[in-house]
PDB file of C-alpha atoms in Angstrom:
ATOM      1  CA  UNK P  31     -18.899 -21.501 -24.082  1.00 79.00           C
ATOM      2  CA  UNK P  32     -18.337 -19.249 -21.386  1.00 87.00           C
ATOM      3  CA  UNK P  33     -15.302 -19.521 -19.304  1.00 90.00           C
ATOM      4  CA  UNK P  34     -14.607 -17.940 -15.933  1.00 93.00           C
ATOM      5  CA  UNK P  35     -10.842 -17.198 -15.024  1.00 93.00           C
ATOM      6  CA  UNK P  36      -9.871 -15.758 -11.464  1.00 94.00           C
ATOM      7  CA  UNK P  37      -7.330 -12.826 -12.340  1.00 94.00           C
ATOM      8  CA  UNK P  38      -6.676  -9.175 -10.930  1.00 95.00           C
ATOM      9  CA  UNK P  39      -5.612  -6.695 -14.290  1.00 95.00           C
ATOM     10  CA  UNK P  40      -2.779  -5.556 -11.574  1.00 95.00           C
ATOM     11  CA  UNK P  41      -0.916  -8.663 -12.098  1.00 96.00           C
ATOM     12  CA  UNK P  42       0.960  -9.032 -15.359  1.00 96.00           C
ATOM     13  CA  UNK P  43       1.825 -12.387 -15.259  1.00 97.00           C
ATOM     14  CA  UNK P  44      -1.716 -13.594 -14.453  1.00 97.00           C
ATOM     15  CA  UNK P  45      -3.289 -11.571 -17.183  1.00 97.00           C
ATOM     16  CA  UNK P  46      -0.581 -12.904 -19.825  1.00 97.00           C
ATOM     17  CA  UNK P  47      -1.127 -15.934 -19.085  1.00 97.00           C
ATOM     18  CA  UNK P  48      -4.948 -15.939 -19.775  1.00 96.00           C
ATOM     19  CA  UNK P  49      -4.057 -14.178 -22.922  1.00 97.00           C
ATOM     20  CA  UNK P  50      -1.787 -16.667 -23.787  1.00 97.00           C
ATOM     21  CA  UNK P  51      -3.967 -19.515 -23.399  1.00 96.00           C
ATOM     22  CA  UNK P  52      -7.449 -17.912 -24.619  1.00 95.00           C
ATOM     23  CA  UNK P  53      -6.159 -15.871 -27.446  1.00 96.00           C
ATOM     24  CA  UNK P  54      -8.986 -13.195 -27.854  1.00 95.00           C
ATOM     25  CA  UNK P  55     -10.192 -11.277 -30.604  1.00 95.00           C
ATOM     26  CA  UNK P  56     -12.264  -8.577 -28.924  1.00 95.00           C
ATOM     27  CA  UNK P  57     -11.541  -7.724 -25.113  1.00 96.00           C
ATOM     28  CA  UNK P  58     -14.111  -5.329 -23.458  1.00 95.00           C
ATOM     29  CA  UNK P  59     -12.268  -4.221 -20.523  1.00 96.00           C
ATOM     30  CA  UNK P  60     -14.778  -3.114 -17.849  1.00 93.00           C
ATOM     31  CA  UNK P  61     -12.104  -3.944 -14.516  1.00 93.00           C
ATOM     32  CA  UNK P  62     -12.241  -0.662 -12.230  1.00 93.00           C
ATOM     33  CA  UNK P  63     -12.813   0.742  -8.673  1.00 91.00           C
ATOM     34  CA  UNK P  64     -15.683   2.992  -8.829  1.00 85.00           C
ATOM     35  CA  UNK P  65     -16.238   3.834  -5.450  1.00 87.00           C
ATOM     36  CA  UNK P  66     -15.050   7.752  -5.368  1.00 89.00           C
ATOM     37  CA  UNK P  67     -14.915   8.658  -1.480  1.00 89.00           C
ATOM     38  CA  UNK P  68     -13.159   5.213  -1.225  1.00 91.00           C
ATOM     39  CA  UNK P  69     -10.549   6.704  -3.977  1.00 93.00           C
ATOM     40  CA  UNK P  70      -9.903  10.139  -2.717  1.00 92.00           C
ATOM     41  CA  UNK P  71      -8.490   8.751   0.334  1.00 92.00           C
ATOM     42  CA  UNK P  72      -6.331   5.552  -1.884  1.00 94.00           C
ATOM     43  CA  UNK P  73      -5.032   7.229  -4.965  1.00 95.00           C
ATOM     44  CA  UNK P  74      -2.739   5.132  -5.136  1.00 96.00           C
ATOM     45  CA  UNK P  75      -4.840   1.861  -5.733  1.00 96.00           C
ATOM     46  CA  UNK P  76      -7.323   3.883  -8.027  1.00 96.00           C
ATOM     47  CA  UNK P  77      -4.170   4.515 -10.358  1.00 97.00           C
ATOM     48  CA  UNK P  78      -2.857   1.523 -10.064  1.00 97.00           C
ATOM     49  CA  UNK P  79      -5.686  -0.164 -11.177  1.00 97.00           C
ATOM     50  CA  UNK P  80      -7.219   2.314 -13.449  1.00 97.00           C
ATOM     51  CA  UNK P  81      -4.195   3.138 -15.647  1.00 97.00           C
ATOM     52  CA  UNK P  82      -2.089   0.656 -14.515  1.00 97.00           C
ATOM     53  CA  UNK P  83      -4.289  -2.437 -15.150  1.00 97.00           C
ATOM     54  CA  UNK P  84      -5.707  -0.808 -18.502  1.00 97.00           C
ATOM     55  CA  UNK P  85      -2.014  -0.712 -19.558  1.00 97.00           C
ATOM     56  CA  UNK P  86      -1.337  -3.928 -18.970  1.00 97.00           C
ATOM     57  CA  UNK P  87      -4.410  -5.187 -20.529  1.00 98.00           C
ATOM     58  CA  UNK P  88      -3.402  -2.629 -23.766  1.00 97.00           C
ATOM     59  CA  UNK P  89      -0.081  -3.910 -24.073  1.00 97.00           C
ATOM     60  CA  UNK P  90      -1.152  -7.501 -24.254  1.00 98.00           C
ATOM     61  CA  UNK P  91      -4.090  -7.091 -26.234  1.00 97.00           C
ATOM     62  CA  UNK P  92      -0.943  -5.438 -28.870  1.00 97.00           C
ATOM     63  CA  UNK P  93       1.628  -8.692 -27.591  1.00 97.00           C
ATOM     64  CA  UNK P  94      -1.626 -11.077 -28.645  1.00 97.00           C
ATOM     65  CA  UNK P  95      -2.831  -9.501 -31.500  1.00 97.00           C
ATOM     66  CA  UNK P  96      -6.563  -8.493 -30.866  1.00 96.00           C
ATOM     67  CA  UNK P  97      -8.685  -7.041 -33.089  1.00 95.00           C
ATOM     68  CA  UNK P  98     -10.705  -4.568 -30.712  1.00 95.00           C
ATOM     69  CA  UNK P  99     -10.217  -3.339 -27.709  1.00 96.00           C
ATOM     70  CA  UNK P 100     -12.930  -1.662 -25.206  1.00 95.00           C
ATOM     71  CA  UNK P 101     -12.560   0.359 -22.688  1.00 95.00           C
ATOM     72  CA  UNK P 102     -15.496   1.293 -20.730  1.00 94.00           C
ATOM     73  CA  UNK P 103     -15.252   4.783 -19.329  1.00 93.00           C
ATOM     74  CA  UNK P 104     -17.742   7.100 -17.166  1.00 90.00           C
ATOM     75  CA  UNK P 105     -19.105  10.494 -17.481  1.00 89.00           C
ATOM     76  CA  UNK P 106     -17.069  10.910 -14.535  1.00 91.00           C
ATOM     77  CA  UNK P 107     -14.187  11.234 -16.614  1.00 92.00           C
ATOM     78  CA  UNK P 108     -14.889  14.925 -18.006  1.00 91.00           C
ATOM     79  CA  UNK P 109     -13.604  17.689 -16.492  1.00 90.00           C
ATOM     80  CA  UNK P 110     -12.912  15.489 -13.309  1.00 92.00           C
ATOM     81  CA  UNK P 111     -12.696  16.874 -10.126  1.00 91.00           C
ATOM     82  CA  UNK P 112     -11.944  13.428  -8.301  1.00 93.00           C
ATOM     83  CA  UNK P 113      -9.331  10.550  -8.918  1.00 95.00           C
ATOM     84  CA  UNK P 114     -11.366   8.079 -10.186  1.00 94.00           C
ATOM     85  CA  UNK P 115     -12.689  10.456 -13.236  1.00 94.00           C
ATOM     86  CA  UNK P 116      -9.008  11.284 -13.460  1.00 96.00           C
ATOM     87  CA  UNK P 117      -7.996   7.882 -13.452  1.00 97.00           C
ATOM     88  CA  UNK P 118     -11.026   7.119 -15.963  1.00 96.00           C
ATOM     89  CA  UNK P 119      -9.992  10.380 -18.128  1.00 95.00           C
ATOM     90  CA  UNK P 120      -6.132   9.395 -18.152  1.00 97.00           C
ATOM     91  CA  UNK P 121      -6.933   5.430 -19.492  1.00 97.00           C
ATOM     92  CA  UNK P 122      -8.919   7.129 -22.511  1.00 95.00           C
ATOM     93  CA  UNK P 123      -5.737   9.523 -23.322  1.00 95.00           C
ATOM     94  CA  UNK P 124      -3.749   5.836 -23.113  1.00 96.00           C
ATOM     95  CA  UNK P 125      -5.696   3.893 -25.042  1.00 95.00           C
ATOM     96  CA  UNK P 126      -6.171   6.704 -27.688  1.00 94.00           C
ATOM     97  CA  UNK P 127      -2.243   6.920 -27.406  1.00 95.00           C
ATOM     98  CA  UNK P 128      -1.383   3.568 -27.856  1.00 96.00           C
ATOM     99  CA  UNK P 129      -3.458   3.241 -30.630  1.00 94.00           C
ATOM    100  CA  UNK P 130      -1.151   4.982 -32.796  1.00 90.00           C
ATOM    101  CA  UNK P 131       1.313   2.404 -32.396  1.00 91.00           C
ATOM    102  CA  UNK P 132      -0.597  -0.839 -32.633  1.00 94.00           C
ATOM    103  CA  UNK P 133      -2.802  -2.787 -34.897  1.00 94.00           C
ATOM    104  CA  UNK P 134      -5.186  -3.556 -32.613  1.00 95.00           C
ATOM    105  CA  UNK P 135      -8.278  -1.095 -32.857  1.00 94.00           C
ATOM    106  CA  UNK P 136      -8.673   0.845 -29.345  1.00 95.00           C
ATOM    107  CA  UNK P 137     -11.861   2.457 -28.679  1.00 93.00           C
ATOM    108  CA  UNK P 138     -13.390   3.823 -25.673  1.00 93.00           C
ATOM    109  CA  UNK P 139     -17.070   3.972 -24.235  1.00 92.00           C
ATOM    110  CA  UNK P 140     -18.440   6.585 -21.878  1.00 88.00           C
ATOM    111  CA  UNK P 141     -21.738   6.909 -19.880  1.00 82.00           C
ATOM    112  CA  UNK P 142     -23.583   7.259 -16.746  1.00 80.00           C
ATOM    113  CA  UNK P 143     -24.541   5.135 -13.633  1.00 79.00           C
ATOM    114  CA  UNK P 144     -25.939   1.814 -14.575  1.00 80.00           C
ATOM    115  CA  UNK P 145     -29.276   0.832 -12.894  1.00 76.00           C
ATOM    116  CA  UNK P 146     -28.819  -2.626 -10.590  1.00 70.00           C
ATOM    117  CA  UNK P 147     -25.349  -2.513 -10.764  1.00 71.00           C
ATOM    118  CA  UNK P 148     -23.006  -2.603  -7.545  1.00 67.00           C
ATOM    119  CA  UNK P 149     -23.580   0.537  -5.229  1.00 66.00           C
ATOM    120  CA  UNK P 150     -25.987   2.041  -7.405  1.00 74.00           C
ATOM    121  CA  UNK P 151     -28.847   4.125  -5.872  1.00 82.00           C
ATOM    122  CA  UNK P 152     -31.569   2.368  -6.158  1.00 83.00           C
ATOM    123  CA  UNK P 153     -31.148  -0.752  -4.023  1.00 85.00           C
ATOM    124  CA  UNK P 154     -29.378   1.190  -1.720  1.00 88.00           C
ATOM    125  CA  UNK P 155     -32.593   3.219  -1.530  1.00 91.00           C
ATOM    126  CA  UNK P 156     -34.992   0.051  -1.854  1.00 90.00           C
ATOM    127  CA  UNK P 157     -33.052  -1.265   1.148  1.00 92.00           C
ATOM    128  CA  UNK P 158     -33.496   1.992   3.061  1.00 94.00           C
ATOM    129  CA  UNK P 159     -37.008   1.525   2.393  1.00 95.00           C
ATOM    130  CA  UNK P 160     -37.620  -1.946   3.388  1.00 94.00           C
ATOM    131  CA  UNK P 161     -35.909  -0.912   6.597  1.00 93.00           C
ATOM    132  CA  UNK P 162     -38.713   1.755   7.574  1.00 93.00           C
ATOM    133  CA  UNK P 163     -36.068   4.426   6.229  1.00 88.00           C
ATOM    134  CA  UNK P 164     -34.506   7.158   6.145  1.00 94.00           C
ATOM    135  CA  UNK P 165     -33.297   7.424   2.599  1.00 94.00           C
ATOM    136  CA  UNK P 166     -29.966   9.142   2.711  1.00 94.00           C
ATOM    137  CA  UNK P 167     -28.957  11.586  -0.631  1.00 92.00           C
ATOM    138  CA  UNK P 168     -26.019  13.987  -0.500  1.00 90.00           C
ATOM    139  CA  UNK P 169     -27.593  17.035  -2.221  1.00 92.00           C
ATOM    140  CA  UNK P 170     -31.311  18.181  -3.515  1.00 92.00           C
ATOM    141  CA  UNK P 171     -30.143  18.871  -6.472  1.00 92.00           C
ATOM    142  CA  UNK P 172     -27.440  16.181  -7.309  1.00 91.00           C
ATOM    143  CA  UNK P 173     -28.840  14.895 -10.733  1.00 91.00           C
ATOM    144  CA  UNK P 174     -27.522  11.986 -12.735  1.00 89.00           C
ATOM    145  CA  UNK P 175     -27.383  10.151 -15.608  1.00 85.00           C
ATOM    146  CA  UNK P 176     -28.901   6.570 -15.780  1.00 84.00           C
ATOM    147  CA  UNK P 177     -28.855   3.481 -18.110  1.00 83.00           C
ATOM    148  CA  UNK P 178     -30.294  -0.478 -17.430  1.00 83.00           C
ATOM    149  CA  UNK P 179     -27.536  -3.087 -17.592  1.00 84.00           C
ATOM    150  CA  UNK P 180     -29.267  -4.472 -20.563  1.00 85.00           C
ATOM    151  CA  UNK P 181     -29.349  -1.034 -22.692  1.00 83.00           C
ATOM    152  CA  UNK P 182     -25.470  -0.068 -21.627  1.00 85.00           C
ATOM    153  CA  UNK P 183     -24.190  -3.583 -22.774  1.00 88.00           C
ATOM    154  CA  UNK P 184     -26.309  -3.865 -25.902  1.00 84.00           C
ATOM    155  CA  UNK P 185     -24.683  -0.471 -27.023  1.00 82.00           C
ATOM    156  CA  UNK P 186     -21.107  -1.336 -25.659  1.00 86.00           C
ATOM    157  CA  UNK P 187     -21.403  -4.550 -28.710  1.00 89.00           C
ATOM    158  CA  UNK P 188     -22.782  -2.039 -30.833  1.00 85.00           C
ATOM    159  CA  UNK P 189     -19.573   0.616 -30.709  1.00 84.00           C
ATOM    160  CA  UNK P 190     -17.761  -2.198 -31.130  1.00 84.00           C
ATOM    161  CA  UNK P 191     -18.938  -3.107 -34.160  1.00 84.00           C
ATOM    162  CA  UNK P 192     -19.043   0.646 -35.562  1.00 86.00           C
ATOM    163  CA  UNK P 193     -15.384   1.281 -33.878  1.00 81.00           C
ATOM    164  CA  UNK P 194     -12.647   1.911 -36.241  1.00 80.00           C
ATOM    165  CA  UNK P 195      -9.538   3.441 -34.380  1.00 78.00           C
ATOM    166  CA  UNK P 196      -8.794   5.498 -31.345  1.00 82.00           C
ATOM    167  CA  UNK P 197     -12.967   6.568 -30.953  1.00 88.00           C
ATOM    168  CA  UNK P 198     -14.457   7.616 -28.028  1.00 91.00           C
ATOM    169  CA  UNK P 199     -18.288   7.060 -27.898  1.00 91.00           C
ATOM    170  CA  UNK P 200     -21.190   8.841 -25.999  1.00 87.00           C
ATOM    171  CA  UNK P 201     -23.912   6.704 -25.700  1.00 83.00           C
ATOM    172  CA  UNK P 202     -27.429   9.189 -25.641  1.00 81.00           C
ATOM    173  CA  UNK P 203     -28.970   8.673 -22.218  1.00 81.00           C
ATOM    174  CA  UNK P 204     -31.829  11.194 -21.993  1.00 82.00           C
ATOM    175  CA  UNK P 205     -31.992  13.684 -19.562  1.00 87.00           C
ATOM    176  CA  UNK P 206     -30.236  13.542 -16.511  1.00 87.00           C
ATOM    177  CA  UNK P 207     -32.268  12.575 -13.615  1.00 89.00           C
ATOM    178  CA  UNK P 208     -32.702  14.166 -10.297  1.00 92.00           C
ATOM    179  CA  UNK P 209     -31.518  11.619  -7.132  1.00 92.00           C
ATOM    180  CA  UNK P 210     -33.911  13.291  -5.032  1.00 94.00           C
ATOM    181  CA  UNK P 211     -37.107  12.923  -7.427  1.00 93.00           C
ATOM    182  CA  UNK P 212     -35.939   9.288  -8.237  1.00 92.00           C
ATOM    183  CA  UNK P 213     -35.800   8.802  -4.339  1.00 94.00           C
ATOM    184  CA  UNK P 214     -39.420  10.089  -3.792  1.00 95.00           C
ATOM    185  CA  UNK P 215     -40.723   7.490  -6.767  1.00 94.00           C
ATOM    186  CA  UNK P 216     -39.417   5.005  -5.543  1.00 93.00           C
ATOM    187  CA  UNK P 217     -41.388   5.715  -1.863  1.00 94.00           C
ATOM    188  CA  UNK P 218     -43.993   6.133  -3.661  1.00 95.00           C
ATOM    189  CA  UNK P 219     -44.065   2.958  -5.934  1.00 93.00           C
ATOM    190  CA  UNK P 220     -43.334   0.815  -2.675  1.00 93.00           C
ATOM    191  CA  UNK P 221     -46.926   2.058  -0.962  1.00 93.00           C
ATOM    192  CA  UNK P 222     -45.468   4.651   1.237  1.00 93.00           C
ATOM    193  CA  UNK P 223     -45.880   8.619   1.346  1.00 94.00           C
ATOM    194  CA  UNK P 224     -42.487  10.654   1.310  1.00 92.00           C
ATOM    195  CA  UNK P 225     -41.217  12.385   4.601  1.00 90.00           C
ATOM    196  CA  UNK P 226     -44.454  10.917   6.028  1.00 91.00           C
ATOM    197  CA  UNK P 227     -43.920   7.279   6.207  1.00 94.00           C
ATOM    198  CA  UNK P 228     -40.141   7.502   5.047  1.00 94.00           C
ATOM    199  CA  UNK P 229     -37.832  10.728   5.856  1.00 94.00           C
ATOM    200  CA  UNK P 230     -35.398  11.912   3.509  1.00 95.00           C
ATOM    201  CA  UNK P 231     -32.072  12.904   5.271  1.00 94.00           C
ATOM    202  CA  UNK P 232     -29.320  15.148   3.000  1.00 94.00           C
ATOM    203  CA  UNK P 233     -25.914  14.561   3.796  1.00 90.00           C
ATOM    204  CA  UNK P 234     -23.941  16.677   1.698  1.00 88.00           C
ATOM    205  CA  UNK P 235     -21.797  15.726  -1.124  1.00 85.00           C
ATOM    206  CA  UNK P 236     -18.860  13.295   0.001  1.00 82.00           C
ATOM    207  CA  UNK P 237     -14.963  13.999  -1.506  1.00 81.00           C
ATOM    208  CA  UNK P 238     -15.118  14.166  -5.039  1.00 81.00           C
ATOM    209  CA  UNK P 239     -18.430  14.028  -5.500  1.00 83.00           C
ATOM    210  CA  UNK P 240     -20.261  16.881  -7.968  1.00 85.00           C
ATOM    211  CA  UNK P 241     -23.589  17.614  -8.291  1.00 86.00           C
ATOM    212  CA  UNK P 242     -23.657  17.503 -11.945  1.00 83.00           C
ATOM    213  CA  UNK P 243     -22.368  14.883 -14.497  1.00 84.00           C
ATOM    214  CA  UNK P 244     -20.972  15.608 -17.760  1.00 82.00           C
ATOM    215  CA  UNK P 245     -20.863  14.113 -21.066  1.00 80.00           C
ATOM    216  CA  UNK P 246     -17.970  15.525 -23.018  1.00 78.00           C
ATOM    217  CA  UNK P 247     -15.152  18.317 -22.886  1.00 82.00           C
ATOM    218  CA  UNK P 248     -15.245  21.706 -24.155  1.00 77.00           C
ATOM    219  CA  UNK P 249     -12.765  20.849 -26.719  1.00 80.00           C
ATOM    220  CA  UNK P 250     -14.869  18.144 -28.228  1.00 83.00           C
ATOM    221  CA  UNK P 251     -17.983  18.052 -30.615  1.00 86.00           C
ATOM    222  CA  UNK P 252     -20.026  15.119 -31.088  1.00 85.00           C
ATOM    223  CA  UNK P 253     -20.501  13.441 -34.468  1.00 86.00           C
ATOM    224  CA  UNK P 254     -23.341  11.398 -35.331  1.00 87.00           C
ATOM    225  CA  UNK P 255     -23.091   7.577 -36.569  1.00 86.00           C
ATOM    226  CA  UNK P 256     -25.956   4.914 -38.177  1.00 86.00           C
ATOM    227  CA  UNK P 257     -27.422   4.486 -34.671  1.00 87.00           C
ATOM    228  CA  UNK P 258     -29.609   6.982 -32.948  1.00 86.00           C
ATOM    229  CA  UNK P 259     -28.145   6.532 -29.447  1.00 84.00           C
ATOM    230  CA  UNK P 260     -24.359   6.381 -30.250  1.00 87.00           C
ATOM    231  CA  UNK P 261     -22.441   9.526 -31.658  1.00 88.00           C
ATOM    232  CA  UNK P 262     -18.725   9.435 -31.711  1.00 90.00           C
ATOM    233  CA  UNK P 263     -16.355  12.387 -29.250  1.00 89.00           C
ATOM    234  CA  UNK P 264     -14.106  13.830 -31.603  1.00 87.00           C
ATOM    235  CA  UNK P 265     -11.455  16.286 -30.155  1.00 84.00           C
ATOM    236  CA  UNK P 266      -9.668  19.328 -31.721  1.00 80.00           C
ATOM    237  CA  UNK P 267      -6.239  17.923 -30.644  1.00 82.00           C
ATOM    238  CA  UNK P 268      -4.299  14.792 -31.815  1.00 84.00           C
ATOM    239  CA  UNK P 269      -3.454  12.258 -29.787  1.00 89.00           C
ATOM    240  CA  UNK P 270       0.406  12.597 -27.385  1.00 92.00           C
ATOM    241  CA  UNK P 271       2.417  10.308 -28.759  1.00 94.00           C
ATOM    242  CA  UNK P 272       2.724   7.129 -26.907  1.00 95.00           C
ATOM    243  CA  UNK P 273       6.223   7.557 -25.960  1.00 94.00           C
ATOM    244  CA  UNK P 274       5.594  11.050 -24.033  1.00 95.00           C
ATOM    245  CA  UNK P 275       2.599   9.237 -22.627  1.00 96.00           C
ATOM    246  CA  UNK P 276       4.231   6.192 -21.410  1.00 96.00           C
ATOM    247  CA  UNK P 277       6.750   7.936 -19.707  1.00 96.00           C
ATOM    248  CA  UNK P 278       4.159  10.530 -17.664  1.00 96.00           C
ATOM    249  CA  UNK P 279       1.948   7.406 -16.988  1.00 97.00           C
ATOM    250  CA  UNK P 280       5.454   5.718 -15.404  1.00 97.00           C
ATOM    251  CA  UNK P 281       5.876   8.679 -13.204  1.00 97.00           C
ATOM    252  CA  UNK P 282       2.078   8.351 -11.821  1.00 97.00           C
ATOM    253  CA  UNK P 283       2.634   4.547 -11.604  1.00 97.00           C
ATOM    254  CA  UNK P 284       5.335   5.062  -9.572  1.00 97.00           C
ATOM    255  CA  UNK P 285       4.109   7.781  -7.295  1.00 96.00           C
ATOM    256  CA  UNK P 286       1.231   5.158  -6.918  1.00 96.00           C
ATOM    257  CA  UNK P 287       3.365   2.683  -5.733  1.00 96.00           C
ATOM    258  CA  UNK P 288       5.135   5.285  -3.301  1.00 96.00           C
ATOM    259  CA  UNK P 289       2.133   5.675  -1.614  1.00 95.00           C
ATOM    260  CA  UNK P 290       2.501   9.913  -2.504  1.00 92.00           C
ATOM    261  CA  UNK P 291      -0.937  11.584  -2.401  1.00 91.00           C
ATOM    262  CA  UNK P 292       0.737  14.958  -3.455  1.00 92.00           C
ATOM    263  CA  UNK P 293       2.974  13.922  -6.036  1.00 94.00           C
ATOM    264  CA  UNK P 294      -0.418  11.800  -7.863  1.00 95.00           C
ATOM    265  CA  UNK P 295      -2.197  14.650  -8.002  1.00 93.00           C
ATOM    266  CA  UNK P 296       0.474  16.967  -9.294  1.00 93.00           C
ATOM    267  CA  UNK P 297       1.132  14.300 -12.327  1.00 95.00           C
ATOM    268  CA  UNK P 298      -2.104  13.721 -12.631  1.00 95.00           C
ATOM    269  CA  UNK P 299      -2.478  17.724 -13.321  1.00 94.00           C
ATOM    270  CA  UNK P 300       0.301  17.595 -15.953  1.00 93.00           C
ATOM    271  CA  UNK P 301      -1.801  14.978 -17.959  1.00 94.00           C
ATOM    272  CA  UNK P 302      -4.426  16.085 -17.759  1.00 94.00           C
ATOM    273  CA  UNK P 303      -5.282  20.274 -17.810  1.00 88.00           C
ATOM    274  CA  UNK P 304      -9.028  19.494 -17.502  1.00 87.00           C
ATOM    275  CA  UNK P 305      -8.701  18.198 -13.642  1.00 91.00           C
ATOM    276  CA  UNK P 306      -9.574  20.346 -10.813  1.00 87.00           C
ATOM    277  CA  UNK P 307      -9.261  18.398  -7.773  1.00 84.00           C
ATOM    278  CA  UNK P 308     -11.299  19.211  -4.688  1.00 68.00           C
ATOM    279  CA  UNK P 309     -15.809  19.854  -3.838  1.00 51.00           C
ATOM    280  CA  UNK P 310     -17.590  22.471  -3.359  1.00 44.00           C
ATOM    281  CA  UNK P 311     -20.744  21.537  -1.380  1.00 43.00           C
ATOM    282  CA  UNK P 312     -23.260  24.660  -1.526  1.00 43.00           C
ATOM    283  CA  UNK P 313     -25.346  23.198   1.154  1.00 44.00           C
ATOM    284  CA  UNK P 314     -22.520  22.896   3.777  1.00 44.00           C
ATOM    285  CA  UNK P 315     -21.702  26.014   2.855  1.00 43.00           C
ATOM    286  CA  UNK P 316     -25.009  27.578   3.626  1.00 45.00           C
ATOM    287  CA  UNK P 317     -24.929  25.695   6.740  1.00 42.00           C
ATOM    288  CA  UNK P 318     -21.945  27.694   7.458  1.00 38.00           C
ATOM    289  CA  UNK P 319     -23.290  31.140   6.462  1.00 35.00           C
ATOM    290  CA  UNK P 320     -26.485  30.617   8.837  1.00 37.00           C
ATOM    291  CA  UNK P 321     -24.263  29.335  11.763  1.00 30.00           C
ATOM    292  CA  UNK P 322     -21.968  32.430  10.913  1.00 31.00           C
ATOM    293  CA  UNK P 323     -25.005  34.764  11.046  1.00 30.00           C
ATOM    294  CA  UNK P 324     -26.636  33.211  13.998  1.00 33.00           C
ATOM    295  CA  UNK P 325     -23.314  33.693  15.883  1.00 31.00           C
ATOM    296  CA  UNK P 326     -22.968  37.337  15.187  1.00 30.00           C
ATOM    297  CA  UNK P 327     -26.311  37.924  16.178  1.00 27.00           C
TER     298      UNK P 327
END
């Protein structure tokens, strides 16, 4: 039986109360803003729903005694250089944190974009298409990593059932793919002839955006498990104690709720050495060199 509750993971007494009358074992917790350029400019909701309502949702699933907990994460997450794979990055340290504490078994998932799913690229692109074009893509050479809805939450059920404690998983997704190639395809496949019949127009990357995805951090080696696409993260440090973490993710919760873009970022620093806010677009920057030389001349 499936049952459908209206909730928001921002509001404690709402989610208690659906853990109070459903009394899960497992709880796959998949409730995040995505949207980056949206986030750069709200930090504050993007922590406050991306820590703060994966804390919640940790600190019940402890109260209610579940056996696993989920957390689905994105590539986004390593070596961030926007909130969201900040906020992403600081929910794993939490979760792998917490689970020192607790009973429950916390484990984390990370991969790419998901094919069909809300915002993704290619019915953006097929609706582009159907409207005589252009296709819009920040960057030639952004390239990404891609999964189908069915493949990312077979494999989600599948680290579940190979989770232990405090894991996070890398599910194997190939090679990454280029937007730009994936754009031309997709022309292609829908009886049209690239820059012909549809243009291509490059925008340049948006806040936060990079043109490359990765998959794990420098200080962590993969290890391989009884299924060919999952391998476990496994980093050279142990996890901060939850009390030192609670207390730093307090301070960011309440900058959050402060509405302080300077003092997120500055927290969100101290928890996390690996973030380097701020873009670097090298075809703006071209742009600029050729206006630069064009004006001198």
């Amino acid at each position: 039986i499936i049952k459908t509750v209206l909730a928001s993971i921002n509001s404690k007494e709402e989610c208690n109360k659906v853990f109070m009358d459903n009394r899960p074992q497992v709880v796959f917790h998949a409730a995040a803003y995505k949207h980056v350029p949206i986030q750069e400019l709200h930090p504050w909701t993007a922590v406050e729903t991306n820590l703060g309502g994966t804390m919640t949702l940790v600190e019940l699933s402890d109260k209610y005694d579940v056996e696993q907990f989920v957390l689905v994460s994105t590539d986004k997450a390593v070596n961030p250089v926007n909130v969201m794979g900040a906020t992403k990055r600081a929910a794993e340290k939490l979760i792998q944190s917490f689970n020192t504490e607790s009973k429950t078994a916390f484990m984390a998932v990370r991969f790419g974009n998901v094919l069909g799913s809300s915002g993704s690229a290619i019915p953006t692109f097929q609706k582009q298409i159907n409207n005589g074009g252009p296709i819009t893509i920040t960057h030639p050479e952004m390239t990404r990593y891609f999964m189908s809805i069915q493949e990312a939450t077979q494999l989600i059920l599948q680290c579940c059932a190979l989770g232990k404690d405090g894991e996070i998983f890398l599910l194997e997704m190939g090679k990454p793919i280029k937007i730009l190639q994936m754009a031309k395809d997709l022309i292609r496949l829908s009886g049209f002839e690239p820059e012909l019949d549809i243009p291509i127009v490059f925008t340049g990357l948006r806040p936060g955006e990079k043109l490359y995805e990765e998959l794990q951090l420098f200080d962590e080696k993969k290890v391989m498990t009884n299924h060919k696409k999952i391998m476990i993260l496994k980093e050279e440090n142990l996890p901060v104690p939850w009390n030192i973490f609670k207390e730093s993710a307090n301070r960011l919760l309440k900058a959050a709720n402060n509405i302080s873009s300077s003092e997120i970022q500055s927290i969100l620093k101290q928890i996390l050495p690996s973030y380097s806010p701020g873009y670097f677009d090298p075809l703006l920057e071209k742009e600029k060199v050729n206006y630069t030389i064009k004006g001198e001349a």
